[in-house]
XYZ file of C-alpha atoms in Angstrom:
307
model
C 5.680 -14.300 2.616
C 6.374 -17.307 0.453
C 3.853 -16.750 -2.453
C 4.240 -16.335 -6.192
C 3.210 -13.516 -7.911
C 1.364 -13.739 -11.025
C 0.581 -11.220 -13.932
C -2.799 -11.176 -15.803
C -4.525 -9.042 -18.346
C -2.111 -6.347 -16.319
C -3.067 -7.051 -12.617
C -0.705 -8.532 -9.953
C -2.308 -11.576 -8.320
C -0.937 -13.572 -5.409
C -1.332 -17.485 -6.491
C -2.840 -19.332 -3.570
C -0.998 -23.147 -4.426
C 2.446 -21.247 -3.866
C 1.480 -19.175 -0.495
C 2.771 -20.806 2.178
C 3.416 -18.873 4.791
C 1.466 -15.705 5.495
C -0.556 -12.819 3.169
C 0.148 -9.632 3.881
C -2.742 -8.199 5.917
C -4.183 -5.826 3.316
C -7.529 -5.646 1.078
C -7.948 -8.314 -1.543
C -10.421 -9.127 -4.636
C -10.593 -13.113 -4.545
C -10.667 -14.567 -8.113
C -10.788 -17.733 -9.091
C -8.747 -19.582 -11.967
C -10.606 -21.911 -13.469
C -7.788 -22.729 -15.741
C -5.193 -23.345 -13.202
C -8.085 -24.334 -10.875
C -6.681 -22.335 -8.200
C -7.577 -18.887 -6.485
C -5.709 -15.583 -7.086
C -5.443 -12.830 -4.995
C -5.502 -9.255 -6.298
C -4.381 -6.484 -3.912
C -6.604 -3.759 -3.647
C -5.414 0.007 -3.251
C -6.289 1.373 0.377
C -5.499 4.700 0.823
C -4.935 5.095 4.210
C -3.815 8.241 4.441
C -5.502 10.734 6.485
C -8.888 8.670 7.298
C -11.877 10.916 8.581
C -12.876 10.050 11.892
C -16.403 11.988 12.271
C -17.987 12.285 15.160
C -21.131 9.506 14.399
C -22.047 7.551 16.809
C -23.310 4.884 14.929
C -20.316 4.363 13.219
C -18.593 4.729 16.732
C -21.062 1.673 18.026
C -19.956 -0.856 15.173
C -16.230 -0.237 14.993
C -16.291 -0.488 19.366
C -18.206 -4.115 18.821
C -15.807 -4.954 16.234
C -13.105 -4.060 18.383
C -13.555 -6.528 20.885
C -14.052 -9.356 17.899
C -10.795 -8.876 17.063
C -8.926 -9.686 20.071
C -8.152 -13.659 20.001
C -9.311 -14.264 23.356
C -12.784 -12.934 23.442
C -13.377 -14.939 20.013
C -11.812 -17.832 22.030
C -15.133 -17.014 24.981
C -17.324 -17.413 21.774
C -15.973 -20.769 21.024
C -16.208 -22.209 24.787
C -20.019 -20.666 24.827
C -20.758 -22.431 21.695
C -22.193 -19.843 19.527
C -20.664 -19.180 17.121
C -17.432 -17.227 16.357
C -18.665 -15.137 13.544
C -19.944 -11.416 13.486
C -22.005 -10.031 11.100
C -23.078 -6.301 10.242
C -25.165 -4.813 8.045
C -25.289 -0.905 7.954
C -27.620 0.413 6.339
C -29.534 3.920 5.666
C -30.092 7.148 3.194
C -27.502 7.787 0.545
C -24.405 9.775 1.821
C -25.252 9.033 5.312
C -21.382 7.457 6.406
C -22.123 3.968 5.805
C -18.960 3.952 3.454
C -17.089 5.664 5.573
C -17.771 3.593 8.431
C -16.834 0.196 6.554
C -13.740 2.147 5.522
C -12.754 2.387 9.218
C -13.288 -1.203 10.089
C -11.485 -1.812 7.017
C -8.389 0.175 8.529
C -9.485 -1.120 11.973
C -9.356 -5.026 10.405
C -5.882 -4.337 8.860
C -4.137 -2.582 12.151
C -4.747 -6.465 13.206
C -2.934 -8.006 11.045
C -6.556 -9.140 9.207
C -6.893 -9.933 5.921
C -10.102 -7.831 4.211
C -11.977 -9.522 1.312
C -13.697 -6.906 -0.806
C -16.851 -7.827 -2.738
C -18.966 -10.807 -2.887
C -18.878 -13.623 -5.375
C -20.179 -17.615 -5.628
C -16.538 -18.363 -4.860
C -15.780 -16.423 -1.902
C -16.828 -18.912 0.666
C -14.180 -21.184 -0.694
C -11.256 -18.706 -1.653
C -11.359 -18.071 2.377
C -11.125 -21.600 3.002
C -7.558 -21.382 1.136
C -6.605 -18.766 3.462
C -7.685 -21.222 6.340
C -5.480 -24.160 5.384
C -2.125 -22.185 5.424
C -3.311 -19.873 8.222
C -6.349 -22.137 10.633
C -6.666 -18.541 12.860
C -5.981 -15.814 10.541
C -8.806 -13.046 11.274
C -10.914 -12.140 8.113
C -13.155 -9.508 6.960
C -15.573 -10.000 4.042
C -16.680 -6.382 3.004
C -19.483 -5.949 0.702
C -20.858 -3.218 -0.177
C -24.655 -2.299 -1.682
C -26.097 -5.484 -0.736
C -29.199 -5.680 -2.555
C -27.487 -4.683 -5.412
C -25.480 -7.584 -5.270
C -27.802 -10.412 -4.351
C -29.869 -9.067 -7.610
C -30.055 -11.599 -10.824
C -28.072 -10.263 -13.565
C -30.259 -7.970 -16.190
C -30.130 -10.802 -18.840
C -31.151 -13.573 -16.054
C -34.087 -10.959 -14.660
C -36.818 -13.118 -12.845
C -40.238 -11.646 -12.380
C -41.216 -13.668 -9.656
C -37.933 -14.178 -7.512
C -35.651 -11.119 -8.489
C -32.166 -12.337 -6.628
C -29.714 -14.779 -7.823
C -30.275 -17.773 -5.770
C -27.079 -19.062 -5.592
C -25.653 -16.111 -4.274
C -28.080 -15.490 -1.717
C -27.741 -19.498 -0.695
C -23.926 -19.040 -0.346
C -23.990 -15.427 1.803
C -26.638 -17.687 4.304
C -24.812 -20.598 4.329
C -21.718 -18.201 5.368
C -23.992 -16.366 7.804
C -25.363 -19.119 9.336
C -21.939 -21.047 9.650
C -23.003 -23.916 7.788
C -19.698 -23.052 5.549
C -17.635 -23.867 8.707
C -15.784 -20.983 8.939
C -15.208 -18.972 12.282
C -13.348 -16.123 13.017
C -14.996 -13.555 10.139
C -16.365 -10.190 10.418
C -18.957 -9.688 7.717
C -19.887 -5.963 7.220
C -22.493 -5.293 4.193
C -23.989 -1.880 3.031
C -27.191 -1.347 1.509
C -29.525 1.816 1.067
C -32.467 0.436 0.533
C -33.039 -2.057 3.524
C -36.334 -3.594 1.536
C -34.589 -4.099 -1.317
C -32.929 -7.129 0.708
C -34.577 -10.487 0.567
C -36.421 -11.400 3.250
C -34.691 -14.597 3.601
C -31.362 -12.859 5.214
C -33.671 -11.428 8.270
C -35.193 -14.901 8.777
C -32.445 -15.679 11.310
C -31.540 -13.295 14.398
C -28.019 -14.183 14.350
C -27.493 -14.029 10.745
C -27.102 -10.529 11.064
C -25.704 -9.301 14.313
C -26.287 -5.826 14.348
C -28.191 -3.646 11.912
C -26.359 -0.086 12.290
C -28.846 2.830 11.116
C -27.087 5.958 9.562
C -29.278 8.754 9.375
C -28.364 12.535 7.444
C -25.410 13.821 9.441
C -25.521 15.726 12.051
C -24.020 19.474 12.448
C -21.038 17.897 14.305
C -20.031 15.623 11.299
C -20.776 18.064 8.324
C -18.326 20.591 10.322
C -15.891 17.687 10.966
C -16.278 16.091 7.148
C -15.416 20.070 5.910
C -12.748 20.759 8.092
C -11.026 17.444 7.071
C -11.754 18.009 3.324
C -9.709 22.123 3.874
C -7.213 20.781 6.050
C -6.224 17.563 3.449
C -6.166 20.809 0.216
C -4.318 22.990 3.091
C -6.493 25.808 2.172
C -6.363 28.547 4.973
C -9.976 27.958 6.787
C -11.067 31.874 8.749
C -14.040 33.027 10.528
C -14.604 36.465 8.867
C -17.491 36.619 6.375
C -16.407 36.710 3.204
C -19.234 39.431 0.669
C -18.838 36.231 -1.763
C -21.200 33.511 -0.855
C -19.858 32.359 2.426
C -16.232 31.809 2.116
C -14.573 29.576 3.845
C -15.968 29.888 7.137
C -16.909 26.276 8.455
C -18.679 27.190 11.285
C -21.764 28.610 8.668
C -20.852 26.177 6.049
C -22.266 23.880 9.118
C -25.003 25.532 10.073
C -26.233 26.015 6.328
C -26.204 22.775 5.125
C -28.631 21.087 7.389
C -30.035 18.229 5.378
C -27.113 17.447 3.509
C -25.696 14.265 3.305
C -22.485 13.525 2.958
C -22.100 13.144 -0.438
C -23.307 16.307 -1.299
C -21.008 18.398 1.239
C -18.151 17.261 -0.585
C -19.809 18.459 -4.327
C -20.218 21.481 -2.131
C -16.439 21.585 -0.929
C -15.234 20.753 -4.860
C -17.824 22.829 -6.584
C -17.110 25.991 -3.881
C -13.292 25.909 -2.825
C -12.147 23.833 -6.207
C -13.880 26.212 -8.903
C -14.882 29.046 -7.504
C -18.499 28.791 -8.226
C -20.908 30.621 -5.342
C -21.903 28.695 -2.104
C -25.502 30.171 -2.236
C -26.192 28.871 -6.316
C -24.649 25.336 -5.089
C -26.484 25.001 -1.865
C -29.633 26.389 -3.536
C -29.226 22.930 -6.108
C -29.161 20.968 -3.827
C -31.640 21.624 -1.419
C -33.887 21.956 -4.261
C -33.253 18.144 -4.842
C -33.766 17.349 -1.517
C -36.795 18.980 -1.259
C -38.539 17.142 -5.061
C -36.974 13.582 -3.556
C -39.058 14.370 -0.363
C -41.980 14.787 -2.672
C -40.866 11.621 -4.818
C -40.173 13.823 -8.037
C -37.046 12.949 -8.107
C -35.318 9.941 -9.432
C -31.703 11.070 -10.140
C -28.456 9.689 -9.157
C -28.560 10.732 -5.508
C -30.957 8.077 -4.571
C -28.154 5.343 -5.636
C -24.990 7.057 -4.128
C -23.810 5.605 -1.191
């Protein structure tokens, strides 16, 4: 790669006017220079060690679609049929469900391609891509973002009683979904727990959104594949004795008695249990006591906005 690096306020930054040849495929925050006028590049770090491959099908459904959009020659079909070469996903469902895991995978999936991930959504982004474009007309790119709704939302100082989303973000995401930005060959994956909480406008279209993956509270299959990942990665010794002290480290239960779970909270479970020692029964008790006042819309704590 032929680019120039640049230091500010202590990140690295790849300067767009100097890269000539070809960015590393990686994850990247876009930012724009508005004294230099020119875009920067910040690598983002993707630990890629070890990814969790559970056993969802959802997750299974998008990254086997996306799999076929990044091969050159079926985007190439798209082009001949007229249609548009652009894909677009928006996965969506409870807090804790996999949705970040999922965009994690076509994240890795994206990168094994020699793709170039965008991460996060800004006014600029539409044109920081179109950089990429004029050194590289064909390189693949994936524009991640993640808690939609959140995103599209009008700052707290700019708050608008009768529209609540920042027009001018929600203008540039359609005009990227819709391809009025001419700009083929991107993946768009977004993330969102609160599907009403995005405006209406972004449904208007069928083919603004290509698939809408539903995650739901993970199944006994994943919490038992999400816990034996978590032991394996601490190399703690996993058995299938009983232990007289809350339930040890015997998965197989650990499974069965955390129906309801989501993901989230099986790994508080994993650090709160096998990191300090505190009892599986007073943990597990917490939480499904949390479950159980959200189900009755008591409660309005933190777990509601994980993802």
């Amino acid at each position: 790669m032929n680019a120039h690096v640049l230091t500010k306020n202590g990140w690295q930054f790849i300067d767009s006017s100097n890269m000539t040849e070809h960015l590393p495929a990686g994850v990247y925050e876009p930012r724009f220079d508005y004294h230099e006028g020119l875009f920067l590049y910040r690598a983002v770090a993707w630990d890629t060690d070890r990814p969790i491959d559970l056993p969802n099908p959802t997750s299974r459904a998008a990254r086997a679609l996306a799999s076929r959009f990044f091969h050159r020659e079926f985007r190439t079909q798209l082009q001949r049929m007229q249609v548009g070469e652009r894909l677009a996903f928006l996965l969506w469902g409870v807090p804790g469900s996999g949705k970040s895991i999922c965009l994690r995978q076509l994240t890795e999936d994206a990168i094994a391609q020699d793709w170039v991930v965008l991460y996060g959504w800004s006014n600029y982004v539409v044109d920081a891509i179109h950089s990429i474009r004029k050194i590289e007309p064909d390189r693949g790119i994936m524009l991640a973002i993640e808690e939609l709704d959140t995103t599209l939302k009008r700052p707290a100082d700019e708050e608008d009683a009768v529209y609540p989303y920042d027009f001018d973000a929600e203008n540039a995401l359609l005009q990227l979904l819709d391809g009025n930005a001419a700009i083929q060959g991107i993946l768009v994956v977004m993330t969102t727990n609160h599907l009403r909480n995005i405006p209406a406008r972004v449904f208007q279209r069928a083919r603004r959104i290509t698939n809408q993956f539903e995650f739901v509270a993970p199944t006994r299959a994943e919490r038992l594949a999400f816990f034996a990942h978590h032991f394996a990665l601490a190399g703690v010794e996993v058995h299938e004795e009983i232990e007289l002290r809350s339930l040890g480290y015997n998965l197989e239960l650990w499974a069965d008695r955390t129906e309801g779970l989501t993901l989230d909270q099986c790994a508080a479970l994993v650090i709160a249990v096998a990191g300090y020692g505190q009892d599986f029964a007073t943990v597990h008790a917490d939480f499904a006591s949390r479950i159980k006042a959200r189900k009755s819309g008591n409660d309005e704590s933190d777990e509601e906005t994980a993802t």
